[in-house]
DNA sequence: ATGCAGTGTGTAAACGGTTACACAAATGAC
DNA sequence: GTCATTTGTGTAACCGTTTACACACTGCAT
């Protein structure tokens, strides 16, 4: 019963043709008589034959595998995009391999492992991996790398994100509401995207002659948002906390309410970033600097399709964030 | 610069050995002089050589790829387990391919595609795919299938989950608190696991001479929890809603509070299932029938390792759920 | 009849590794 | 010094496809 999968040679014998003809029956546009093809497909169905994708990949130099480098699977701020991307890839018959690793060295190891599988594309969702590392690891092979970090390199296509206008809108509203002392709660210390996001808000404040009064660093998780907000509110008299993502914002909101007894938006304003679905839930109703996830994934797919079609070198797309209003600011 | 990856034959020439020796240098236990191996590894590093995993898989009949069939990536109730499993697989140098598809026919197509990649294992997290389909699609190849559904089949190992004791505990508490009229809000109509979970609670009620007064079906998402709870509370005078998962429970709690003005646990009791991290957040603080995710993934890995080690046929493991207390019931 | 384009099929060589087998050299036992 | 064993390496076949090339055949214009 542990029957080995039937091979094209065996099927060829059964159908009374050569294995080359079997192969042709499964390639849409190849010189083959339509009667022969129909007969082969019938026999194939009967014996449950399917061409072996591994062998095909070896020959083709095209694996149809795509490596997705992500920070985490559980974290909702990336999950929505991951989900969309996976669907889009699958629709193009591309199979996503997930690379997910907290530790830096392990991650490099993992990327090296994936590169031996001759993946056709690499999408780096994580801002924890340096683009230079990614290029070094994948440079001997074909894949184009799609990432946020705009590295000037012939192998890297990137998607730039601009949230400065939306940050300005949000700060405008908060200042109008009378808030005066702002804190920024970063996702991580080393993250490239986090620095960028912070700059949008810092610049928006600077334009009004204001500055950040306090700062803290978390890990993009709820608990860190909660804990850092408690410390922050004890340390500095701030009336606004801008958070690195929505999950930390929810943590900060809970901390303010539970530990300090402060409510949004009157006592304190809380701002998230990402615009995940959960932020709009009735119990959260977060004001957040939001990215259009569908548009983002459209952009990723556009870059991948460009590369598939062997259009020239890398390319870059810029997306603009919008403000999404809730009751927290 | 689009330099092709160097092959073992080329490296062999550079190192003055045969390609067989190159291969041996990269296999931990093979007859090779240690001086030769060191020299080869040095040259390999210099030229950035790594054995091609696709070619290796073709020869080995072992791809080190694992297909993960999931309902969704974004949904937190599965995400935590997915995350853990991915880490564990990666630690064993196994690469996870994610198959994620809402539509039934597409999902079968996708599974067929993955099966052509000669995956070594298949883990079916989704209860939306019938085990019989999975067996049919993967039966010509080696993989063992790990799933929840206890199908008696020599190719399927399964993990059974028993939450009856925990459900009993939870019902006990709720009844003691004076609640009398119970509703069950299912995740989906067709889900196998959902029927099982419902039965745990229905049995616990039956033991006390009680029955479910109302039922509804959602889709495991927040919005469906919210919407169905509103309809349910208008339709029937219930004082307890047991939900198919935590996310729907949060939706139901929000609906009760926002639309009906009912608070937990006094006006209404809400029970979730899964025990996701978010359920314990301060703003949720859900009472939930919880599964130990780490233990669950331990079990999955045990089944995979059994199969890797070519131990006999399939195997089955049973896990017990526990009650996790919050302020909603 | 002759030549030529077009069609359908088979043969054999890739693709990039692994490994059974063969064989030479080194080692050790007597 | 002989013989058996062990160790290290090369040769060649194989894993299951695809595809360049060759060839036979058809149909059609000359």
mmCIF file with all atom_site columns, N, CA and C in Angstrom, chain A residues 233-292:
data_model
loop_
_atom_site.group_PDB
_atom_site.id
_atom_site.type_symbol
_atom_site.label_atom_id
_atom_site.label_alt_id
_atom_site.label_comp_id
_atom_site.label_asym_id
_atom_site.label_entity_id
_atom_site.label_seq_id
_atom_site.pdbx_PDB_ins_code
_atom_site.Cartn_x
_atom_site.Cartn_y
_atom_site.Cartn_z
_atom_site.occupancy
_atom_site.B_iso_or_equiv
_atom_site.pdbx_formal_charge
_atom_site.auth_seq_id
_atom_site.auth_comp_id
_atom_site.auth_asym_id
_atom_site.auth_atom_id
_atom_site.pdbx_PDB_model_num
ATOM 1   N N  . UNK A 1 233 ? 4.474   56.141 31.927 1.00 0.00 ? 233 UNK A N  1
ATOM 2   C CA . UNK A 1 233 ? 3.540   57.071 32.560 1.00 0.00 ? 233 UNK A CA 1
ATOM 3   C C  . UNK A 1 233 ? 3.966   57.409 33.984 1.00 0.00 ? 233 UNK A C  1
ATOM 4   N N  . UNK A 1 234 ? 4.732   56.536 34.597 1.00 0.00 ? 234 UNK A N  1
ATOM 5   C CA . UNK A 1 234 ? 5.263   56.858 35.918 1.00 0.00 ? 234 UNK A CA 1
ATOM 6   C C  . UNK A 1 234 ? 6.457   57.787 35.812 1.00 0.00 ? 234 UNK A C  1
ATOM 7   N N  . UNK A 1 235 ? 7.191   57.611 34.726 1.00 0.00 ? 235 UNK A N  1
ATOM 8   C CA . UNK A 1 235 ? 8.447   58.331 34.585 1.00 0.00 ? 235 UNK A CA 1
ATOM 9   C C  . UNK A 1 235 ? 8.216   59.771 34.100 1.00 0.00 ? 235 UNK A C  1
ATOM 10  N N  . UNK A 1 236 ? 7.309   59.911 33.152 1.00 0.00 ? 236 UNK A N  1
ATOM 11  C CA . UNK A 1 236 ? 7.147   61.229 32.532 1.00 0.00 ? 236 UNK A CA 1
ATOM 12  C C  . UNK A 1 236 ? 5.677   61.601 32.492 1.00 0.00 ? 236 UNK A C  1
ATOM 13  N N  . UNK A 1 237 ? 5.378   62.834 32.647 1.00 0.00 ? 237 UNK A N  1
ATOM 14  C CA . UNK A 1 237 ? 3.987   63.289 32.594 1.00 0.00 ? 237 UNK A CA 1
ATOM 15  C C  . UNK A 1 237 ? 3.591   63.510 31.145 1.00 0.00 ? 237 UNK A C  1
ATOM 16  N N  . UNK A 1 238 ? 3.246   62.425 30.436 1.00 0.00 ? 238 UNK A N  1
ATOM 17  C CA . UNK A 1 238 ? 2.844   62.589 29.042 1.00 0.00 ? 238 UNK A CA 1
ATOM 18  C C  . UNK A 1 238 ? 1.337   62.401 28.907 1.00 0.00 ? 238 UNK A C  1
ATOM 19  N N  . UNK A 1 239 ? 0.771   63.020 27.896 1.00 0.00 ? 239 UNK A N  1
ATOM 20  C CA . UNK A 1 239 ? -0.665  62.854 27.674 1.00 0.00 ? 239 UNK A CA 1
ATOM 21  C C  . UNK A 1 239 ? -0.969  62.196 26.339 1.00 0.00 ? 239 UNK A C  1
ATOM 22  N N  . UNK A 1 240 ? 0.061   61.752 25.658 1.00 0.00 ? 240 UNK A N  1
ATOM 23  C CA . UNK A 1 240 ? -0.121  61.047 24.389 1.00 0.00 ? 240 UNK A CA 1
ATOM 24  C C  . UNK A 1 240 ? 0.960   59.971 24.261 1.00 0.00 ? 240 UNK A C  1
ATOM 25  N N  . UNK A 1 241 ? 0.544   58.766 23.855 1.00 0.00 ? 241 UNK A N  1
ATOM 26  C CA . UNK A 1 241 ? 1.545   57.741 23.548 1.00 0.00 ? 241 UNK A CA 1
ATOM 27  C C  . UNK A 1 241 ? 1.319   57.260 22.125 1.00 0.00 ? 241 UNK A C  1
ATOM 28  N N  . UNK A 1 242 ? 2.346   57.429 21.304 1.00 0.00 ? 242 UNK A N  1
ATOM 29  C CA . UNK A 1 242 ? 2.292   56.936 19.929 1.00 0.00 ? 242 UNK A CA 1
ATOM 30  C C  . UNK A 1 242 ? 3.048   55.614 19.918 1.00 0.00 ? 242 UNK A C  1
ATOM 31  N N  . UNK A 1 243 ? 2.382   54.574 19.460 1.00 0.00 ? 243 UNK A N  1
ATOM 32  C CA . UNK A 1 243 ? 2.965   53.243 19.576 1.00 0.00 ? 243 UNK A CA 1
ATOM 33  C C  . UNK A 1 243 ? 3.426   52.709 18.225 1.00 0.00 ? 243 UNK A C  1
ATOM 34  N N  . UNK A 1 244 ? 4.392   51.846 18.274 1.00 0.00 ? 244 UNK A N  1
ATOM 35  C CA . UNK A 1 244 ? 4.998   51.281 17.066 1.00 0.00 ? 244 UNK A CA 1
ATOM 36  C C  . UNK A 1 244 ? 4.064   50.388 16.272 1.00 0.00 ? 244 UNK A C  1
ATOM 37  N N  . UNK A 1 245 ? 3.090   49.796 16.953 1.00 0.00 ? 245 UNK A N  1
ATOM 38  C CA . UNK A 1 245 ? 2.072   49.061 16.205 1.00 0.00 ? 245 UNK A CA 1
ATOM 39  C C  . UNK A 1 245 ? 0.778   49.008 17.019 1.00 0.00 ? 245 UNK A C  1
ATOM 40  N N  . UNK A 1 246 ? -0.240  48.426 16.433 1.00 0.00 ? 246 UNK A N  1
ATOM 41  C CA . UNK A 1 246 ? -1.552  48.432 17.072 1.00 0.00 ? 246 UNK A CA 1
ATOM 42  C C  . UNK A 1 246 ? -1.598  47.566 18.329 1.00 0.00 ? 246 UNK A C  1
ATOM 43  N N  . UNK A 1 247 ? -0.913  46.452 18.298 1.00 0.00 ? 247 UNK A N  1
ATOM 44  C CA . UNK A 1 247 ? -0.974  45.541 19.444 1.00 0.00 ? 247 UNK A CA 1
ATOM 45  C C  . UNK A 1 247 ? -0.375  46.210 20.685 1.00 0.00 ? 247 UNK A C  1
ATOM 46  N N  . UNK A 1 248 ? 0.740   46.873 20.516 1.00 0.00 ? 248 UNK A N  1
ATOM 47  C CA . UNK A 1 248 ? 1.320   47.594 21.651 1.00 0.00 ? 248 UNK A CA 1
ATOM 48  C C  . UNK A 1 248 ? 0.409   48.715 22.099 1.00 0.00 ? 248 UNK A C  1
ATOM 49  N N  . UNK A 1 249 ? -0.274  49.333 21.143 1.00 0.00 ? 249 UNK A N  1
ATOM 50  C CA . UNK A 1 249 ? -1.199  50.413 21.505 1.00 0.00 ? 249 UNK A CA 1
ATOM 51  C C  . UNK A 1 249 ? -2.327  49.887 22.385 1.00 0.00 ? 249 UNK A C  1
ATOM 52  N N  . UNK A 1 250 ? -2.819  48.704 22.053 1.00 0.00 ? 250 UNK A N  1
ATOM 53  C CA . UNK A 1 250 ? -3.875  48.115 22.881 1.00 0.00 ? 250 UNK A CA 1
ATOM 54  C C  . UNK A 1 250 ? -3.333  47.837 24.285 1.00 0.00 ? 250 UNK A C  1
ATOM 55  N N  . UNK A 1 251 ? -2.108  47.334 24.340 1.00 0.00 ? 251 UNK A N  1
ATOM 56  C CA . UNK A 1 251 ? -1.473  47.095 25.639 1.00 0.00 ? 251 UNK A CA 1
ATOM 57  C C  . UNK A 1 251 ? -1.325  48.392 26.423 1.00 0.00 ? 251 UNK A C  1
ATOM 58  N N  . UNK A 1 252 ? -0.899  49.437 25.747 1.00 0.00 ? 252 UNK A N  1
ATOM 59  C CA . UNK A 1 252 ? -0.694  50.722 26.415 1.00 0.00 ? 252 UNK A CA 1
ATOM 60  C C  . UNK A 1 252 ? -2.032  51.280 26.913 1.00 0.00 ? 252 UNK A C  1
ATOM 61  N N  . UNK A 1 253 ? -3.068  51.140 26.074 1.00 0.00 ? 253 UNK A N  1
ATOM 62  C CA . UNK A 1 253 ? -4.398  51.615 26.465 1.00 0.00 ? 253 UNK A CA 1
ATOM 63  C C  . UNK A 1 253 ? -4.861  50.883 27.731 1.00 0.00 ? 253 UNK A C  1
ATOM 64  N N  . UNK A 1 254 ? -4.677  49.564 27.732 1.00 0.00 ? 254 UNK A N  1
ATOM 65  C CA . UNK A 1 254 ? -5.079  48.778 28.905 1.00 0.00 ? 254 UNK A CA 1
ATOM 66  C C  . UNK A 1 254 ? -4.301  49.200 30.145 1.00 0.00 ? 254 UNK A C  1
ATOM 67  N N  . UNK A 1 255 ? -3.017  49.461 29.961 1.00 0.00 ? 255 UNK A N  1
ATOM 68  C CA . UNK A 1 255 ? -2.186  49.856 31.098 1.00 0.00 ? 255 UNK A CA 1
ATOM 69  C C  . UNK A 1 255 ? -2.655  51.183 31.667 1.00 0.00 ? 255 UNK A C  1
ATOM 70  N N  . UNK A 1 256 ? -2.886  52.136 30.767 1.00 0.00 ? 256 UNK A N  1
ATOM 71  C CA . UNK A 1 256 ? -3.318  53.459 31.211 1.00 0.00 ? 256 UNK A CA 1
ATOM 72  C C  . UNK A 1 256 ? -4.614  53.344 32.007 1.00 0.00 ? 256 UNK A C  1
ATOM 73  N N  . UNK A 1 257 ? -5.541  52.557 31.486 1.00 0.00 ? 257 UNK A N  1
ATOM 74  C CA . UNK A 1 257 ? -6.854  52.434 32.102 1.00 0.00 ? 257 UNK A CA 1
ATOM 75  C C  . UNK A 1 257 ? -6.778  51.666 33.415 1.00 0.00 ? 257 UNK A C  1
ATOM 76  N N  . UNK A 1 258 ? -6.112  50.535 33.386 1.00 0.00 ? 258 UNK A N  1
ATOM 77  C CA . UNK A 1 258 ? -6.114  49.644 34.535 1.00 0.00 ? 258 UNK A CA 1
ATOM 78  C C  . UNK A 1 258 ? -5.178  50.110 35.652 1.00 0.00 ? 258 UNK A C  1
ATOM 79  N N  . UNK A 1 259 ? -3.961  50.473 35.293 1.00 0.00 ? 259 UNK A N  1
ATOM 80  C CA . UNK A 1 259 ? -2.963  50.788 36.319 1.00 0.00 ? 259 UNK A CA 1
ATOM 81  C C  . UNK A 1 259 ? -3.039  52.249 36.754 1.00 0.00 ? 259 UNK A C  1
ATOM 82  N N  . UNK A 1 260 ? -3.239  53.145 35.765 1.00 0.00 ? 260 UNK A N  1
ATOM 83  C CA . UNK A 1 260 ? -3.241  54.564 36.104 1.00 0.00 ? 260 UNK A CA 1
ATOM 84  C C  . UNK A 1 260 ? -4.645  55.152 36.210 1.00 0.00 ? 260 UNK A C  1
ATOM 85  N N  . UNK A 1 261 ? -5.639  54.372 35.785 1.00 0.00 ? 261 UNK A N  1
ATOM 86  C CA . UNK A 1 261 ? -7.003  54.884 35.812 1.00 0.00 ? 261 UNK A CA 1
ATOM 87  C C  . UNK A 1 261 ? -7.271  56.003 34.817 1.00 0.00 ? 261 UNK A C  1
ATOM 88  N N  . UNK A 1 262 ? -6.496  56.065 33.762 1.00 0.00 ? 262 UNK A N  1
ATOM 89  C CA . UNK A 1 262 ? -6.696  57.114 32.752 1.00 0.00 ? 262 UNK A CA 1
ATOM 90  C C  . UNK A 1 262 ? -7.455  56.571 31.555 1.00 0.00 ? 262 UNK A C  1
ATOM 91  N N  . UNK A 1 263 ? -8.419  57.340 31.091 1.00 0.00 ? 263 UNK A N  1
ATOM 92  C CA . UNK A 1 263 ? -9.204  56.904 29.944 1.00 0.00 ? 263 UNK A CA 1
ATOM 93  C C  . UNK A 1 263 ? -8.852  57.680 28.681 1.00 0.00 ? 263 UNK A C  1
ATOM 94  N N  . UNK A 1 264 ? -9.038  56.986 27.558 1.00 0.00 ? 264 UNK A N  1
ATOM 95  C CA . UNK A 1 264 ? -8.847  57.643 26.262 1.00 0.00 ? 264 UNK A CA 1
ATOM 96  C C  . UNK A 1 264 ? -10.189 58.178 25.790 1.00 0.00 ? 264 UNK A C  1
ATOM 97  N N  . UNK A 1 265 ? -10.249 59.215 25.037 1.00 0.00 ? 265 UNK A N  1
ATOM 98  C CA . UNK A 1 265 ? -9.094  60.060 24.694 1.00 0.00 ? 265 UNK A CA 1
ATOM 99  C C  . UNK A 1 265 ? -8.931  61.234 25.660 1.00 0.00 ? 265 UNK A C  1
ATOM 100 N N  . UNK A 1 266 ? -9.801  61.320 26.701 1.00 0.00 ? 266 UNK A N  1
ATOM 101 C CA . UNK A 1 266 ? -9.778  62.529 27.526 1.00 0.00 ? 266 UNK A CA 1
ATOM 102 C C  . UNK A 1 266 ? -8.491  62.680 28.336 1.00 0.00 ? 266 UNK A C  1
ATOM 103 N N  . UNK A 1 267 ? -8.168  61.645 29.107 1.00 0.00 ? 267 UNK A N  1
ATOM 104 C CA . UNK A 1 267 ? -6.975  61.745 29.951 1.00 0.00 ? 267 UNK A CA 1
ATOM 105 C C  . UNK A 1 267 ? -5.698  61.536 29.133 1.00 0.00 ? 267 UNK A C  1
ATOM 106 N N  . UNK A 1 268 ? -5.796  60.642 28.171 1.00 0.00 ? 268 UNK A N  1
ATOM 107 C CA . UNK A 1 268 ? -4.597  60.312 27.404 1.00 0.00 ? 268 UNK A CA 1
ATOM 108 C C  . UNK A 1 268 ? -4.997  59.881 26.001 1.00 0.00 ? 268 UNK A C  1
ATOM 109 N N  . UNK A 1 269 ? -4.169  60.258 25.059 1.00 0.00 ? 269 UNK A N  1
ATOM 110 C CA . UNK A 1 269 ? -4.399  59.824 23.674 1.00 0.00 ? 269 UNK A CA 1
ATOM 111 C C  . UNK A 1 269 ? -3.444  58.674 23.352 1.00 0.00 ? 269 UNK A C  1
ATOM 112 N N  . UNK A 1 270 ? -3.996  57.675 22.670 1.00 0.00 ? 270 UNK A N  1
ATOM 113 C CA . UNK A 1 270 ? -3.163  56.535 22.274 1.00 0.00 ? 270 UNK A CA 1
ATOM 114 C C  . UNK A 1 270 ? -3.276  56.363 20.765 1.00 0.00 ? 270 UNK A C  1
ATOM 115 N N  . UNK A 1 271 ? -2.148  56.204 20.107 1.00 0.00 ? 271 UNK A N  1
ATOM 116 C CA . UNK A 1 271 ? -2.149  56.030 18.657 1.00 0.00 ? 271 UNK A CA 1
ATOM 117 C C  . UNK A 1 271 ? -1.438  54.735 18.311 1.00 0.00 ? 271 UNK A C  1
ATOM 118 N N  . UNK A 1 272 ? -2.050  53.967 17.427 1.00 0.00 ? 272 UNK A N  1
ATOM 119 C CA . UNK A 1 272 ? -1.413  52.741 16.954 1.00 0.00 ? 272 UNK A CA 1
ATOM 120 C C  . UNK A 1 272 ? -0.871  52.913 15.553 1.00 0.00 ? 272 UNK A C  1
ATOM 121 N N  . UNK A 1 273 ? -0.310  51.834 15.040 1.00 0.00 ? 273 UNK A N  1
ATOM 122 C CA . UNK A 1 273 ? 0.133   51.851 13.651 1.00 0.00 ? 273 UNK A CA 1
ATOM 123 C C  . UNK A 1 273 ? -0.056  50.459 13.060 1.00 0.00 ? 273 UNK A C  1
ATOM 124 N N  . UNK A 1 274 ? -0.489  50.423 11.837 1.00 0.00 ? 274 UNK A N  1
ATOM 125 C CA . UNK A 1 274 ? -0.695  49.222 11.009 1.00 0.00 ? 274 UNK A CA 1
ATOM 126 C C  . UNK A 1 274 ? -2.101  49.199 10.436 1.00 0.00 ? 274 UNK A C  1
ATOM 127 N N  . UNK A 1 275 ? -3.068  49.470 11.326 1.00 0.00 ? 275 UNK A N  1
ATOM 128 C CA . UNK A 1 275 ? -4.439  49.382 10.860 1.00 0.00 ? 275 UNK A CA 1
ATOM 129 C C  . UNK A 1 275 ? -4.923  47.958 10.711 1.00 0.00 ? 275 UNK A C  1
ATOM 130 N N  . UNK A 1 276 ? -4.590  47.124 11.678 1.00 0.00 ? 276 UNK A N  1
ATOM 131 C CA . UNK A 1 276 ? -5.052  45.734 11.617 1.00 0.00 ? 276 UNK A CA 1
ATOM 132 C C  . UNK A 1 276 ? -6.544  45.678 11.932 1.00 0.00 ? 276 UNK A C  1
ATOM 133 N N  . UNK A 1 277 ? -7.165  44.592 11.542 1.00 0.00 ? 277 UNK A N  1
ATOM 134 C CA . UNK A 1 277 ? -8.611  44.452 11.727 1.00 0.00 ? 277 UNK A CA 1
ATOM 135 C C  . UNK A 1 277 ? -8.986  44.599 13.198 1.00 0.00 ? 277 UNK A C  1
ATOM 136 N N  . UNK A 1 278 ? -8.174  44.024 14.057 1.00 0.00 ? 278 UNK A N  1
ATOM 137 C CA . UNK A 1 278 ? -8.483  44.026 15.484 1.00 0.00 ? 278 UNK A CA 1
ATOM 138 C C  . UNK A 1 278 ? -8.565  45.439 16.057 1.00 0.00 ? 278 UNK A C  1
ATOM 139 N N  . UNK A 1 279 ? -7.818  46.344 15.449 1.00 0.00 ? 279 UNK A N  1
ATOM 140 C CA . UNK A 1 279 ? -7.834  47.727 15.940 1.00 0.00 ? 279 UNK A CA 1
ATOM 141 C C  . UNK A 1 279 ? -9.227  48.327 15.825 1.00 0.00 ? 279 UNK A C  1
ATOM 142 N N  . UNK A 1 280 ? -10.012 47.820 14.883 1.00 0.00 ? 280 UNK A N  1
ATOM 143 C CA . UNK A 1 280 ? -11.354 48.379 14.668 1.00 0.00 ? 280 UNK A CA 1
ATOM 144 C C  . UNK A 1 280 ? -12.419 47.663 15.491 1.00 0.00 ? 280 UNK A C  1
ATOM 145 N N  . UNK A 1 281 ? -12.042 46.634 16.187 1.00 0.00 ? 281 UNK A N  1
ATOM 146 C CA . UNK A 1 281 ? -13.015 45.937 17.026 1.00 0.00 ? 281 UNK A CA 1
ATOM 147 C C  . UNK A 1 281 ? -13.596 46.912 18.036 1.00 0.00 ? 281 UNK A C  1
ATOM 148 N N  . UNK A 1 282 ? -14.833 46.660 18.401 1.00 0.00 ? 282 UNK A N  1
ATOM 149 C CA . UNK A 1 282 ? -15.530 47.573 19.292 1.00 0.00 ? 282 UNK A CA 1
ATOM 150 C C  . UNK A 1 282 ? -14.768 47.809 20.595 1.00 0.00 ? 282 UNK A C  1
ATOM 151 N N  . UNK A 1 283 ? -14.136 46.784 21.108 1.00 0.00 ? 283 UNK A N  1
ATOM 152 C CA . UNK A 1 283 ? -13.453 46.926 22.396 1.00 0.00 ? 283 UNK A CA 1
ATOM 153 C C  . UNK A 1 283 ? -12.136 47.681 22.259 1.00 0.00 ? 283 UNK A C  1
ATOM 154 N N  . UNK A 1 284 ? -11.667 47.894 21.043 1.00 0.00 ? 284 UNK A N  1
ATOM 155 C CA . UNK A 1 284 ? -10.407 48.597 20.870 1.00 0.00 ? 284 UNK A CA 1
ATOM 156 C C  . UNK A 1 284 ? -10.618 49.977 20.267 1.00 0.00 ? 284 UNK A C  1
ATOM 157 N N  . UNK A 1 285 ? -11.210 50.004 19.098 1.00 0.00 ? 285 UNK A N  1
ATOM 158 C CA . UNK A 1 285 ? -11.564 51.261 18.445 1.00 0.00 ? 285 UNK A CA 1
ATOM 159 C C  . UNK A 1 285 ? -10.414 52.262 18.475 1.00 0.00 ? 285 UNK A C  1
ATOM 160 N N  . UNK A 1 286 ? -9.341  51.810 17.903 1.00 0.00 ? 286 UNK A N  1
ATOM 161 C CA . UNK A 1 286 ? -8.075  52.529 17.977 1.00 0.00 ? 286 UNK A CA 1
ATOM 162 C C  . UNK A 1 286 ? -7.946  53.576 16.882 1.00 0.00 ? 286 UNK A C  1
ATOM 163 N N  . UNK A 1 287 ? -7.350  54.686 17.209 1.00 0.00 ? 287 UNK A N  1
ATOM 164 C CA . UNK A 1 287 ? -6.898  55.611 16.171 1.00 0.00 ? 287 UNK A CA 1
ATOM 165 C C  . UNK A 1 287 ? -5.528  55.132 15.730 1.00 0.00 ? 287 UNK A C  1
ATOM 166 N N  . UNK A 1 288 ? -5.381  54.944 14.435 1.00 0.00 ? 288 UNK A N  1
ATOM 167 C CA . UNK A 1 288 ? -4.152  54.291 13.997 1.00 0.00 ? 288 UNK A CA 1
ATOM 168 C C  . UNK A 1 288 ? -3.714  54.781 12.628 1.00 0.00 ? 288 UNK A C  1
ATOM 169 N N  . UNK A 1 289 ? -2.440  54.804 12.445 1.00 0.00 ? 289 UNK A N  1
ATOM 170 C CA . UNK A 1 289 ? -1.867  55.174 11.157 1.00 0.00 ? 289 UNK A CA 1
ATOM 171 C C  . UNK A 1 289 ? -1.858  53.891 10.343 1.00 0.00 ? 289 UNK A C  1
ATOM 172 N N  . UNK A 1 290 ? -2.689  53.872 9.334  1.00 0.00 ? 290 UNK A N  1
ATOM 173 C CA . UNK A 1 290 ? -3.037  52.608 8.718  1.00 0.00 ? 290 UNK A CA 1
ATOM 174 C C  . UNK A 1 290 ? -2.486  52.460 7.312  1.00 0.00 ? 290 UNK A C  1
ATOM 175 N N  . UNK A 1 291 ? -2.067  51.256 7.025  1.00 0.00 ? 291 UNK A N  1
ATOM 176 C CA . UNK A 1 291 ? -1.594  50.948 5.680  1.00 0.00 ? 291 UNK A CA 1
ATOM 177 C C  . UNK A 1 291 ? -2.647  50.082 4.998  1.00 0.00 ? 291 UNK A C  1
ATOM 178 N N  . UNK A 1 292 ? -2.887  50.329 3.735  1.00 0.00 ? 292 UNK A N  1
ATOM 179 C CA . UNK A 1 292 ? -3.850  49.529 2.994  1.00 0.00 ? 292 UNK A CA 1
ATOM 180 C C  . UNK A 1 292 ? -3.192  48.191 2.653  1.00 0.00 ? 292 UNK A C  1
#
